[in-house]
């Protein structure tokens, strides 16, 4: 890569604010003043799309206003821990899948009102089996229904004026997609959606060795083979043993400089990268702020 | 304790089933056939009280039917990870607190329909401060409002025919109550509620050293000083460094035999104890089932 390579846009997913800096008056100042960032990915752990319309409208207005006032761009809004706890669009009960589809529709509406042009996250999980064995593939009927829902959701996002929807692949056989081939198939099957579906891979997902086996450069094939449909990336520090979502004050296997090099080499680079970290609820605020200040500085420098 | 001490009722919180064995057809068989247990605490990570009425009624019927058919008693239903992700009854926005109150009302209704007589969990969290310092106490106005909500919720639970409501103290300054004195004060302030409010302490909360300081027997004062208002207990394996919610296949500081002795010595013993464990979503099913089989056998033996 030449010295003149363009900087990689770097921001932070607001998952770290969960139950802490929950209002836009709080998180805009943490992001701007403490972390020195001006790009974020909003989290639906801060606003539940099922809140009543009037409450959502008020919160959307505050998010839009505070982000603008502090010079922060909100690239996208992503499903957080709360919604990910459920089986979403792959729950065994079709009525619960319908509820998850409605949840996403309301998420799109909130995003549009808040001035956030993109929405995404994982799609869902099938149930486990009694004997602990895990399916190699989702049932064809379930997959077909999922694709139909994604087309309907694309239309709904279009009606709300959004510009892009994301699937975040997760390292679980019960979720979908979890391989590069599945991700490619899905991208083919949702081509033509009213709003384009794209991928947002996560550094701690593709590198999860208990599922994919050992491989230091495990993100490389994802980026190389899916470069045309990847327009955002999650980064985290991790040990490849679990999907850690550590900050970069914790020692781990992800090297930010190598990460930047890989994003440039595979042509992902113009896409923004978001640090996504989660802390135990009982972790104290002060050490979180300090660790995030250090991590943001480190990553800002790597992605320059 | 004499050899003739009565057994301590032992069951499991269904938090381990989240996104895995989600239907009652699945979890009743895992609990009965794999873990050899007949007592559970239901988790609202398996059923979201905000699902439409018809869906809730159908799921409540299935829970009631399958539990009965498999000889499983459902002692109570507790808030899970999804709802705990939000600030609940202490969110900065009163309209969001109202939504959390409505959520609980619907949770009571679901429990009543499913034949579950008790509901509980943590109450809520205030927001964090910008500078990372943490309040020593909740604002008096917020506390008064919380108590008023708890009395309203008691009336609502009474109308649904429930017999008991629980507060689960958590080891966070931003949540409430987190000290023995606060818990006692709250129990005094909600005395006279249409349905009695009681406490369900958790072994990994009272022992959280970063908040309470070191102390090997840290659960003892909770049990001794609040024995009259404790009618259920959560147990987990933990290292006192974080609120781990490990199973007992993991080495840690909680000794099941010592735990049983303490519950008997402090007079808590007739109250049921529930193993509450959480696993990373990406953890494979097979190792979870094996670790839970071993943990259940160990604890069953300790509480005999």
Coordinates of C-alpha atoms in Angstrom, one line a residue:
Chain A
X1 CA 0.0 0.0 0.0
X2 CA 1.3 3.4 -0.8
X3 CA 1.8 6.1 1.9
X4 CA -0.9 8.1 0.2
X5 CA -3.6 5.4 0.9
X6 CA -6.9 7.1 1.9
X7 CA -7.8 7.0 5.6
X8 CA -10.2 4.2 6.6
X9 CA -13.3 5.8 8.2
X10 CA -13.3 4.7 11.8
X11 CA -16.2 4.9 14.3
X12 CA -17.7 3.1 17.3
X13 CA -20.8 1.0 17.8
X14 CA -22.8 2.4 20.7
X15 CA -23.1 -1.1 22.4
X16 CA -20.6 0.1 25.0
X17 CA -23.2 2.7 26.1
X18 CA -25.9 0.1 27.0
X19 CA -27.6 1.0 30.4
X20 CA -24.9 3.6 30.9
X21 CA -24.7 6.6 28.6
X22 CA -28.2 6.0 27.2
X23 CA -29.4 9.4 26.1
X24 CA -28.0 11.2 23.1
X25 CA -27.1 14.1 25.4
X26 CA -24.7 11.6 27.2
X27 CA -23.3 9.4 24.4
X28 CA -22.6 12.3 21.9
X29 CA -20.4 13.9 24.5
X30 CA -18.6 10.6 25.5
X31 CA -18.0 9.9 21.8
X32 CA -16.8 13.4 20.9
X33 CA -15.1 14.6 24.0
X34 CA -13.7 11.4 25.5
X35 CA -13.0 9.2 22.4
X36 CA -12.4 12.0 19.9
X37 CA -14.6 10.3 17.3
X38 CA -17.2 11.7 14.9
X39 CA -18.7 8.5 13.4
X40 CA -21.0 6.1 15.2
X41 CA -23.2 3.1 14.7
X42 CA -26.3 3.4 16.8
X43 CA -27.5 0.4 18.9
X44 CA -31.1 -0.7 19.3
X45 CA -30.1 -1.4 23.0
X46 CA -30.5 2.3 23.5
X47 CA -33.9 2.6 21.9
X48 CA -36.4 -0.3 21.7
X49 CA -38.3 -0.1 18.4
X50 CA -41.4 -1.5 20.2
X51 CA -41.7 1.6 22.4
X52 CA -44.9 3.6 21.6
X53 CA -44.8 5.8 18.5
X54 CA -44.8 9.0 20.4
X55 CA -41.8 8.0 22.5
X56 CA -39.9 6.8 19.5
X57 CA -40.6 10.0 17.6
X58 CA -39.3 12.1 20.6
X59 CA -36.2 9.9 21.0
X60 CA -35.5 10.0 17.2
X61 CA -35.7 13.8 17.2
X62 CA -33.3 14.0 20.1
X63 CA -30.8 11.6 18.4
X64 CA -30.9 13.6 15.2
X65 CA -30.6 16.9 16.9
X66 CA -27.8 16.0 19.3
X67 CA -25.7 14.1 16.7
X68 CA -26.0 17.2 14.4
X69 CA -25.1 19.6 17.1
X70 CA -22.0 17.7 18.1
X71 CA -20.9 17.0 14.5
X72 CA -21.4 13.2 14.7
X73 CA -22.4 11.2 11.7
X74 CA -24.6 8.1 12.5
X75 CA -23.7 5.7 9.7
X76 CA -26.2 3.0 10.7
X77 CA -28.3 1.5 13.5
X78 CA -27.6 -2.1 14.5
X79 CA -29.5 -4.8 16.5
X80 CA -28.0 -5.0 20.0
X81 CA -27.9 -7.6 22.8
X82 CA -31.5 -7.4 23.7
X83 CA -33.0 -8.3 20.4
X84 CA -30.2 -10.7 19.6
X85 CA -31.2 -12.7 22.7
X86 CA -34.3 -13.9 20.8
X87 CA -34.4 -16.2 17.7
X88 CA -35.8 -13.4 15.6
X89 CA -36.7 -14.3 12.0
X90 CA -35.8 -18.0 12.5
X91 CA -37.8 -18.7 15.7
X92 CA -39.7 -22.1 15.5
X93 CA -43.0 -20.3 15.8
X94 CA -43.9 -18.4 12.6
X95 CA -46.0 -15.9 14.7
X96 CA -42.8 -15.0 16.6
X97 CA -41.0 -14.5 13.3
X98 CA -43.7 -12.2 12.3
X99 CA -43.2 -10.2 15.4
X100 CA -39.4 -10.0 14.7
X101 CA -40.2 -8.8 11.1
X102 CA -42.5 -6.1 12.6
X103 CA -39.7 -5.2 15.1
X104 CA -37.4 -4.6 12.1
X105 CA -40.0 -2.5 10.3
X106 CA -40.3 -0.3 13.3
X107 CA -36.5 -0.1 13.6
X108 CA -36.4 1.2 10.0
X109 CA -39.0 3.8 10.8
X110 CA -37.1 5.0 13.9
X111 CA -33.8 5.1 11.9
X112 CA -35.5 7.2 9.2
X113 CA -36.9 9.6 11.7
X114 CA -33.5 9.9 13.4
X115 CA -31.7 10.6 10.1
X116 CA -29.9 7.2 10.1
X117 CA -29.8 5.8 6.6
X118 CA -28.8 2.2 7.2
X119 CA -30.0 -0.6 9.5
X120 CA -28.6 -4.1 10.2
X121 CA -27.6 -7.0 12.4
X122 CA -27.9 -10.8 12.7
X123 CA -31.1 -12.3 11.2
X124 CA -32.0 -15.1 13.6
X125 CA -31.3 -18.5 15.0
X126 CA -33.1 -21.9 14.7
X127 CA -33.7 -23.8 18.0
X128 CA -31.2 -26.4 19.4
X129 CA -31.7 -30.1 19.3
X130 CA -32.3 -32.3 22.3
X131 CA -29.1 -34.4 21.8
X132 CA -26.8 -31.4 21.4
X133 CA -25.9 -32.2 17.8
X134 CA -26.1 -29.2 15.4
X135 CA -27.5 -29.0 11.9
X136 CA -25.1 -28.5 9.0
X137 CA -27.7 -26.5 7.1
X138 CA -30.9 -24.6 7.7
X139 CA -34.1 -26.3 6.3
X140 CA -34.8 -25.2 2.7
X141 CA -38.4 -24.1 3.6
X142 CA -37.0 -22.0 6.5
X143 CA -34.4 -20.5 4.2
X144 CA -37.0 -19.6 1.5
X145 CA -39.2 -18.0 4.0
X146 CA -36.3 -16.0 5.4
X147 CA -35.4 -14.7 1.9
X148 CA -39.1 -13.7 1.3
X149 CA -39.0 -11.8 4.6
X150 CA -35.8 -10.0 3.5
X151 CA -37.4 -8.9 0.3
X152 CA -40.5 -7.6 2.2
X153 CA -38.1 -5.8 4.6
X154 CA -36.2 -4.3 1.7
X155 CA -39.5 -2.9 0.4
X156 CA -40.4 -1.5 3.8
X157 CA -36.9 0.1 4.2
X158 CA -37.4 1.6 0.8
X159 CA -40.7 3.1 1.8
X160 CA -39.0 4.6 4.9
X161 CA -36.3 6.1 2.6
X162 CA -33.3 4.0 3.9
X163 CA -30.3 3.4 1.6
X164 CA -28.9 0.1 2.8
X165 CA -29.7 -2.9 5.0
X166 CA -27.1 -5.2 6.6
X167 CA -26.7 -8.8 7.5
X168 CA -24.1 -9.5 10.1
X169 CA -22.8 -13.1 9.8
X170 CA -22.4 -14.8 13.2
X171 CA -20.2 -17.8 14.1
X172 CA -23.1 -20.2 15.0
X173 CA -24.4 -23.2 13.0
X174 CA -27.9 -22.3 14.2
X175 CA -27.7 -18.8 12.8
X176 CA -27.5 -17.8 9.2
X177 CA -25.3 -17.2 7.2
X178 CA -22.2 -18.5 9.0
X179 CA -20.0 -19.5 6.0
X180 CA -18.7 -17.4 3.1
X181 CA -20.6 -19.7 0.6
X182 CA -23.9 -19.2 2.5
X183 CA -23.3 -15.4 2.6
X184 CA -22.7 -15.3 -1.1
X185 CA -25.8 -17.4 -1.8
X186 CA -27.9 -15.1 0.4
X187 CA -26.6 -12.0 -1.3
X188 CA -27.5 -13.6 -4.7
X189 CA -31.0 -14.5 -3.4
X190 CA -31.8 -11.0 -2.1
X191 CA -30.4 -9.2 -5.1
X192 CA -33.1 -6.9 -6.5
X193 CA -34.4 -6.0 -3.0
X194 CA -35.9 -2.4 -3.1
X195 CA -33.1 -1.4 -0.7
X196 CA -29.8 -3.3 -1.2
X197 CA -28.8 -5.9 1.4
X198 CA -25.1 -5.9 2.2
X199 CA -22.7 -7.6 4.7
X200 CA -21.1 -6.3 7.8
X201 CA -18.6 -9.0 8.9
X202 CA -17.1 -8.9 12.4
X203 CA -13.5 -9.6 13.2
X204 CA -14.3 -11.9 16.1
X205 CA -16.8 -13.9 14.1
X206 CA -14.8 -15.1 11.1
X207 CA -11.9 -15.9 13.4
X208 CA -13.9 -18.1 15.8
X209 CA -11.7 -21.2 15.8
X210 CA -14.1 -23.7 17.5
X211 CA -16.3 -23.4 14.4
X212 CA -13.9 -22.6 11.6
X213 CA -10.7 -24.2 12.8
X214 CA -7.4 -22.5 13.4
X215 CA -6.2 -19.8 10.9
X216 CA -4.4 -16.6 11.8
X217 CA -5.7 -14.8 8.7
X218 CA -9.3 -16.0 8.9
X219 CA -10.9 -12.7 8.0
X220 CA -8.9 -12.6 4.7
X221 CA -11.1 -15.0 2.7
X222 CA -14.3 -13.2 3.9
X223 CA -13.0 -9.9 2.7
X224 CA -11.4 -11.2 -0.5
X225 CA -14.4 -13.4 -1.7
X226 CA -17.2 -11.0 -0.6
X227 CA -15.5 -7.6 -1.3
X228 CA -18.3 -6.5 -3.6
X229 CA -21.0 -6.9 -1.0
X230 CA -19.2 -5.7 2.2
X231 CA -19.7 -2.1 2.9
X232 CA -19.0 -2.0 6.7
X233 CA -16.9 -3.9 9.2
X234 CA -17.0 -4.6 13.0
X235 CA -13.6 -4.7 14.7
X236 CA -13.0 -6.0 18.3
X237 CA -10.1 -7.5 20.2
X238 CA -10.5 -11.3 20.7
X239 CA -8.5 -14.5 21.2
X240 CA -10.3 -16.5 18.5
X241 CA -11.6 -18.8 21.2
X242 CA -14.8 -17.0 21.9
X243 CA -16.5 -14.0 20.3
X244 CA -15.0 -11.7 23.0
X245 CA -15.8 -8.2 21.9
X246 CA -13.0 -6.9 24.1
X247 CA -11.5 -3.4 23.7
X248 CA -7.9 -3.1 22.6
X249 CA -6.6 -2.5 26.2
X250 CA -7.0 -6.3 26.5
X251 CA -4.2 -8.4 25.0
X252 CA -5.5 -10.5 22.0
X253 CA -4.8 -11.7 18.5
X254 CA -6.1 -8.7 16.5
X255 CA -3.4 -6.3 15.4
X256 CA -4.9 -3.0 14.3
X257 CA -2.1 -2.2 11.8
X258 CA -2.4 -5.6 10.2
X259 CA -6.2 -5.2 10.1
X260 CA -5.8 -1.9 8.3
X261 CA -3.4 -3.5 5.8
X262 CA -5.8 -6.4 5.2
X263 CA -8.7 -4.0 4.6
X264 CA -6.7 -2.1 2.1
X265 CA -5.2 -5.2 0.4
X266 CA -8.7 -6.7 -0.1
X267 CA -10.3 -3.5 -1.4
X268 CA -12.7 -3.2 1.6
X269 CA -10.9 -0.1 2.8
X270 CA -13.2 2.7 1.8
X271 CA -15.9 1.0 4.0
X272 CA -16.1 2.3 7.6
X273 CA -14.9 0.1 10.5
X274 CA -16.7 0.2 13.8
X275 CA -15.2 -0.8 17.1
X276 CA -17.9 -3.0 18.8
X277 CA -17.2 -3.8 22.4
X278 CA -19.4 -5.1 25.2
X279 CA -18.7 -4.9 28.9
X280 CA -20.2 -6.9 31.8
X281 CA -23.0 -4.8 33.3
X282 CA -21.2 -4.7 36.7
X283 CA -18.0 -3.3 35.2
X284 CA -17.4 0.2 36.6
X285 CA -17.8 3.2 34.3
X286 CA -14.4 4.8 35.0
X287 CA -12.3 1.8 33.7
X288 CA -14.5 1.5 30.7
X289 CA -14.0 5.1 29.7
X290 CA -10.2 4.8 30.2
X291 CA -10.0 1.6 28.2
X292 CA -12.1 3.1 25.4
X293 CA -10.0 6.2 25.2
X294 CA -6.9 4.1 24.8
X295 CA -8.5 1.8 22.3
X296 CA -9.9 4.7 20.2
X297 CA -6.6 6.4 20.0
X298 CA -4.8 3.2 19.0
X299 CA -7.4 2.4 16.2
X300 CA -7.6 6.0 15.0
X301 CA -3.9 5.9 14.5
X302 CA -4.0 2.5 12.7
X303 CA -6.8 3.5 10.3
X304 CA -5.3 6.9 9.4
Chain B
X1 CA -26.9 -29.2 61.1
X2 CA -28.4 -32.6 61.9
X3 CA -28.3 -35.4 59.5
X4 CA -32.1 -35.2 59.3
X5 CA -32.2 -31.7 57.9
X6 CA -34.8 -31.4 55.2
X7 CA -33.6 -31.3 51.6
X8 CA -33.3 -27.8 50.0
X9 CA -35.5 -27.6 46.9
X10 CA -33.2 -27.3 43.9
X11 CA -34.0 -26.2 40.4
X12 CA -32.7 -24.4 37.4
X13 CA -33.3 -21.0 35.9
X14 CA -34.1 -21.5 32.1
X15 CA -31.5 -18.8 31.2
X16 CA -29.3 -21.5 29.8
X17 CA -32.0 -22.3 27.2
X18 CA -31.9 -18.9 25.6
X19 CA -32.0 -19.1 21.8
X20 CA -31.4 -22.9 22.1
X21 CA -34.1 -25.0 23.8
X22 CA -36.7 -22.3 23.4
X23 CA -40.0 -24.2 23.3
X24 CA -41.5 -26.0 26.3
X25 CA -41.4 -29.2 24.2
X26 CA -37.6 -28.8 24.2
X27 CA -36.7 -27.4 27.6
X28 CA -39.0 -29.7 29.6
X29 CA -37.2 -32.7 28.1
X30 CA -33.7 -31.2 28.7
X31 CA -34.6 -30.4 32.3
X32 CA -36.2 -33.7 33.1
X33 CA -34.2 -36.2 31.0
X34 CA -30.8 -34.7 30.8
X35 CA -30.6 -32.8 34.1
X36 CA -32.9 -35.0 36.2
X37 CA -34.7 -31.9 37.7
X38 CA -38.4 -31.2 38.3
X39 CA -38.2 -27.6 39.5
X40 CA -37.5 -24.6 37.2
X41 CA -37.5 -20.8 37.1
X42 CA -38.9 -19.6 33.7
X43 CA -37.0 -16.9 31.9
X44 CA -38.6 -14.0 29.9
X45 CA -35.8 -14.5 27.4
X46 CA -37.9 -17.4 26.1
X47 CA -41.2 -15.5 25.9
X48 CA -41.3 -11.7 25.4
X49 CA -44.3 -10.3 27.3
X50 CA -44.7 -7.7 24.5
X51 CA -45.6 -10.4 21.9
X52 CA -49.3 -10.0 20.8
X53 CA -51.9 -11.3 23.2
X54 CA -52.9 -14.3 21.0
X55 CA -49.2 -15.4 20.7
X56 CA -48.7 -15.1 24.5
X57 CA -51.9 -17.0 25.3
X58 CA -50.8 -19.8 23.0
X59 CA -47.3 -20.0 24.5
X60 CA -48.6 -19.8 28.0
X61 CA -50.9 -22.7 27.3
X62 CA -48.0 -24.8 25.9
X63 CA -45.8 -23.9 28.9
X64 CA -48.5 -25.0 31.4
X65 CA -49.4 -28.2 29.5
X66 CA -45.8 -29.4 28.9
X67 CA -44.7 -28.6 32.4
X68 CA -47.6 -30.5 33.8
X69 CA -47.1 -33.5 31.4
X70 CA -43.5 -33.8 32.4
X71 CA -44.0 -33.3 36.1
X72 CA -42.1 -30.0 36.3
X73 CA -43.0 -27.3 38.8
X74 CA -42.4 -23.8 37.6
X75 CA -41.7 -21.8 40.8
X76 CA -41.4 -18.4 39.2
X77 CA -40.7 -16.5 36.0
X78 CA -37.7 -14.1 36.0
X79 CA -36.5 -11.2 33.8
X80 CA -33.7 -12.4 31.5
X81 CA -30.9 -10.8 29.6
X82 CA -33.0 -9.1 27.0
X83 CA -35.1 -7.0 29.4
X84 CA -32.1 -6.5 31.8
X85 CA -30.3 -4.8 28.9
X86 CA -32.6 -1.8 29.3
X87 CA -32.7 0.7 32.2
X88 CA -36.3 -0.5 33.0
X89 CA -38.0 1.3 35.9
X90 CA -35.1 3.7 36.4
X91 CA -34.6 4.9 32.8
X92 CA -34.0 8.7 32.6
X93 CA -37.2 9.1 30.5
X94 CA -40.4 8.6 32.6
X95 CA -42.2 7.4 29.4
X96 CA -39.7 4.6 29.1
X97 CA -40.2 3.8 32.7
X98 CA -43.9 3.6 32.0
X99 CA -43.2 1.1 29.2
X100 CA -41.1 -1.0 31.6
X101 CA -44.0 -1.0 34.1
X102 CA -46.4 -2.1 31.3
X103 CA -43.9 -4.8 30.3
X104 CA -44.0 -6.2 33.9
X105 CA -47.8 -6.0 33.9
X106 CA -47.9 -8.1 30.8
X107 CA -45.3 -10.5 32.3
X108 CA -47.6 -11.0 35.2
X109 CA -50.5 -11.8 32.9
X110 CA -48.4 -14.3 31.0
X111 CA -47.2 -16.0 34.2
X112 CA -50.8 -16.3 35.5
X113 CA -51.9 -17.8 32.2
X114 CA -49.0 -20.3 32.3
X115 CA -49.7 -21.3 35.9
X116 CA -46.6 -19.6 37.2
X117 CA -47.4 -18.0 40.6
X118 CA -44.4 -15.7 41.1
X119 CA -42.5 -13.1 38.9
X120 CA -39.3 -11.2 39.6
X121 CA -35.9 -9.8 38.6
X122 CA -33.8 -6.6 38.8
X123 CA -35.8 -3.4 38.9
X124 CA -33.7 -0.9 36.8
X125 CA -30.6 1.2 36.4
X126 CA -30.0 4.9 36.4
X127 CA -27.8 6.3 33.6
X128 CA -24.1 6.8 33.9
X129 CA -22.3 10.1 34.4
X130 CA -20.0 11.7 31.8
X131 CA -17.0 11.7 34.1
X132 CA -17.3 8.0 35.0
X133 CA -17.9 8.7 38.8
X134 CA -20.8 6.8 40.2
X135 CA -23.6 8.0 42.6
X136 CA -23.6 6.7 46.1
X137 CA -27.4 6.8 46.2
X138 CA -30.4 7.1 43.9
X139 CA -32.2 10.5 43.9
X140 CA -35.0 10.6 46.6
X141 CA -37.6 11.5 43.9
X142 CA -36.6 8.6 41.7
X143 CA -36.7 6.2 44.7
X144 CA -40.2 7.5 45.7
X145 CA -41.4 7.0 42.2
X146 CA -39.9 3.5 42.1
X147 CA -41.7 2.5 45.3
X148 CA -45.0 3.9 44.0
X149 CA -44.6 1.8 40.8
X150 CA -43.9 -1.3 42.9
X151 CA -47.1 -0.7 44.9
X152 CA -49.0 -0.4 41.6
X153 CA -47.3 -3.5 40.3
X154 CA -48.3 -5.4 43.4
X155 CA -51.9 -4.5 42.8
X156 CA -51.7 -5.6 39.2
X157 CA -50.1 -8.9 40.2
X158 CA -52.9 -9.3 42.7
X159 CA -55.5 -8.8 40.0
X160 CA -53.7 -11.5 38.0
X161 CA -53.8 -13.9 40.9
X162 CA -50.0 -14.1 41.5
X163 CA -48.7 -14.9 45.0
X164 CA -45.3 -13.3 45.2
X165 CA -43.1 -10.7 43.4
X166 CA -39.3 -10.6 43.6
X167 CA -36.6 -8.0 43.6
X168 CA -33.2 -9.4 42.7
X169 CA -30.4 -7.2 44.1
X170 CA -27.6 -6.6 41.6
X171 CA -24.0 -5.5 42.3
X172 CA -24.1 -2.1 40.6
X173 CA -24.3 1.3 42.2
X174 CA -26.5 2.5 39.3
X175 CA -29.1 -0.2 40.1
X176 CA -31.2 -0.6 43.2
X177 CA -31.0 -2.0 45.8
X178 CA -27.3 -3.0 46.0
X179 CA -26.7 -3.0 49.7
X180 CA -28.3 -4.9 52.6
X181 CA -29.5 -1.7 54.1
X182 CA -31.1 -0.5 50.9
X183 CA -32.8 -3.9 50.4
X184 CA -34.2 -3.7 54.0
X185 CA -35.4 -0.1 53.4
X186 CA -37.1 -1.2 50.2
X187 CA -38.8 -4.2 51.8
X188 CA -40.1 -1.8 54.5
X189 CA -41.3 0.7 51.9
X190 CA -43.2 -1.9 49.9
X191 CA -44.8 -3.6 52.9
X192 CA -48.5 -3.8 52.4
X193 CA -48.3 -4.3 48.7
X194 CA -51.3 -6.3 47.4
X195 CA -48.9 -9.1 46.5
X196 CA -45.9 -9.4 48.8
X197 CA -42.5 -8.3 47.4
X198 CA -39.6 -10.5 48.5
X199 CA -35.9 -10.8 47.7
X200 CA -34.0 -13.3 45.5
X201 CA -30.3 -12.8 46.2
X202 CA -27.7 -14.2 43.8
X203 CA -24.5 -15.9 45.0
X204 CA -22.4 -14.0 42.4
X205 CA -23.9 -10.6 43.3
X206 CA -23.3 -10.4 47.1
X207 CA -19.8 -11.8 46.5
X208 CA -18.7 -9.2 43.8
X209 CA -15.5 -7.9 45.4
X210 CA -14.9 -4.8 43.2
X211 CA -18.0 -3.3 44.7
X212 CA -18.2 -4.8 48.2
X213 CA -14.5 -5.6 48.9
X214 CA -13.0 -8.9 49.7
X215 CA -14.8 -11.4 52.0
X216 CA -15.0 -15.1 51.5
X217 CA -18.4 -15.3 53.3
X218 CA -20.0 -12.4 51.7
X219 CA -23.4 -14.0 51.2
X220 CA -23.7 -14.7 55.0
X221 CA -24.7 -11.1 56.1
X222 CA -27.4 -11.0 53.2
X223 CA -28.9 -14.2 54.4
X224 CA -28.6 -13.5 58.1
X225 CA -29.9 -9.9 58.0
X226 CA -32.7 -10.4 55.4
X227 CA -33.8 -14.0 56.2
X228 CA -37.4 -12.9 56.8
X229 CA -37.8 -11.5 53.3
X230 CA -35.7 -14.0 51.3
X231 CA -37.8 -16.8 49.8
X232 CA -35.7 -17.8 46.8
X233 CA -31.9 -17.8 45.9
X234 CA -29.8 -17.9 42.7
X235 CA -26.7 -19.9 42.8
X236 CA -23.8 -19.8 40.2
X237 CA -20.1 -20.6 40.1
X238 CA -18.0 -17.4 40.2
X239 CA -14.6 -16.0 41.1
X240 CA -15.9 -12.9 43.0
X241 CA -14.2 -10.8 40.4
X242 CA -17.2 -10.5 38.0
X243 CA -20.7 -11.7 38.1
X244 CA -19.8 -14.9 36.1
X245 CA -22.8 -17.1 36.1
X246 CA -20.6 -20.1 35.4
X247 CA -21.7 -23.6 35.8
X248 CA -20.0 -25.8 38.4
X249 CA -17.8 -27.6 35.8
X250 CA -15.8 -24.4 35.9
X251 CA -13.4 -24.0 38.9
X252 CA -14.5 -21.1 41.2
X253 CA -15.0 -19.9 44.8
X254 CA -18.5 -21.3 45.5
X255 CA -18.5 -24.6 47.3
X256 CA -22.0 -26.3 47.0
X257 CA -21.7 -28.1 50.3
X258 CA -20.7 -24.9 52.1
X259 CA -23.5 -23.1 50.4
X260 CA -26.0 -25.7 51.6
X261 CA -24.6 -25.4 55.1
X262 CA -24.9 -21.6 55.0
X263 CA -28.5 -21.7 53.8
X264 CA -29.4 -24.0 56.6
X265 CA -27.5 -22.1 59.3
X266 CA -29.2 -18.8 58.3
X267 CA -32.6 -20.2 58.1
X268 CA -33.0 -19.6 54.4
X269 CA -33.0 -23.3 53.7
X270 CA -36.7 -24.1 53.1
X271 CA -36.5 -21.6 50.2
X272 CA -35.7 -23.1 46.8
X273 CA -32.3 -22.5 45.1
X274 CA -32.0 -22.1 41.4
X275 CA -28.8 -22.6 39.3
X276 CA -28.6 -19.6 37.0
X277 CA -25.9 -19.9 34.3
X278 CA -25.4 -18.1 31.0
X279 CA -23.3 -19.2 28.1
X280 CA -21.8 -17.2 25.2
X281 CA -24.2 -17.5 22.3
X282 CA -21.5 -19.1 20.2
X283 CA -20.8 -21.9 22.7
X284 CA -21.7 -25.3 21.3
X285 CA -24.8 -27.1 22.6
X286 CA -23.1 -30.4 23.3
X287 CA -20.6 -29.0 25.9
X288 CA -23.3 -27.0 27.5
X289 CA -25.5 -30.1 28.0
X290 CA -22.5 -32.1 29.5
X291 CA -21.4 -29.3 31.8
X292 CA -25.0 -28.8 33.0
X293 CA -25.5 -32.5 33.6
X294 CA -22.4 -32.6 35.8
X295 CA -23.4 -29.3 37.6
X296 CA -26.9 -30.5 38.3
X297 CA -25.7 -33.8 39.7
X298 CA -23.2 -32.0 42.0
X299 CA -25.8 -29.5 43.3
X300 CA -28.6 -32.1 43.7
X301 CA -26.2 -34.0 45.9
X302 CA -25.2 -30.9 47.9
X303 CA -28.8 -29.8 48.6
X304 CA -30.2 -33.3 49.5

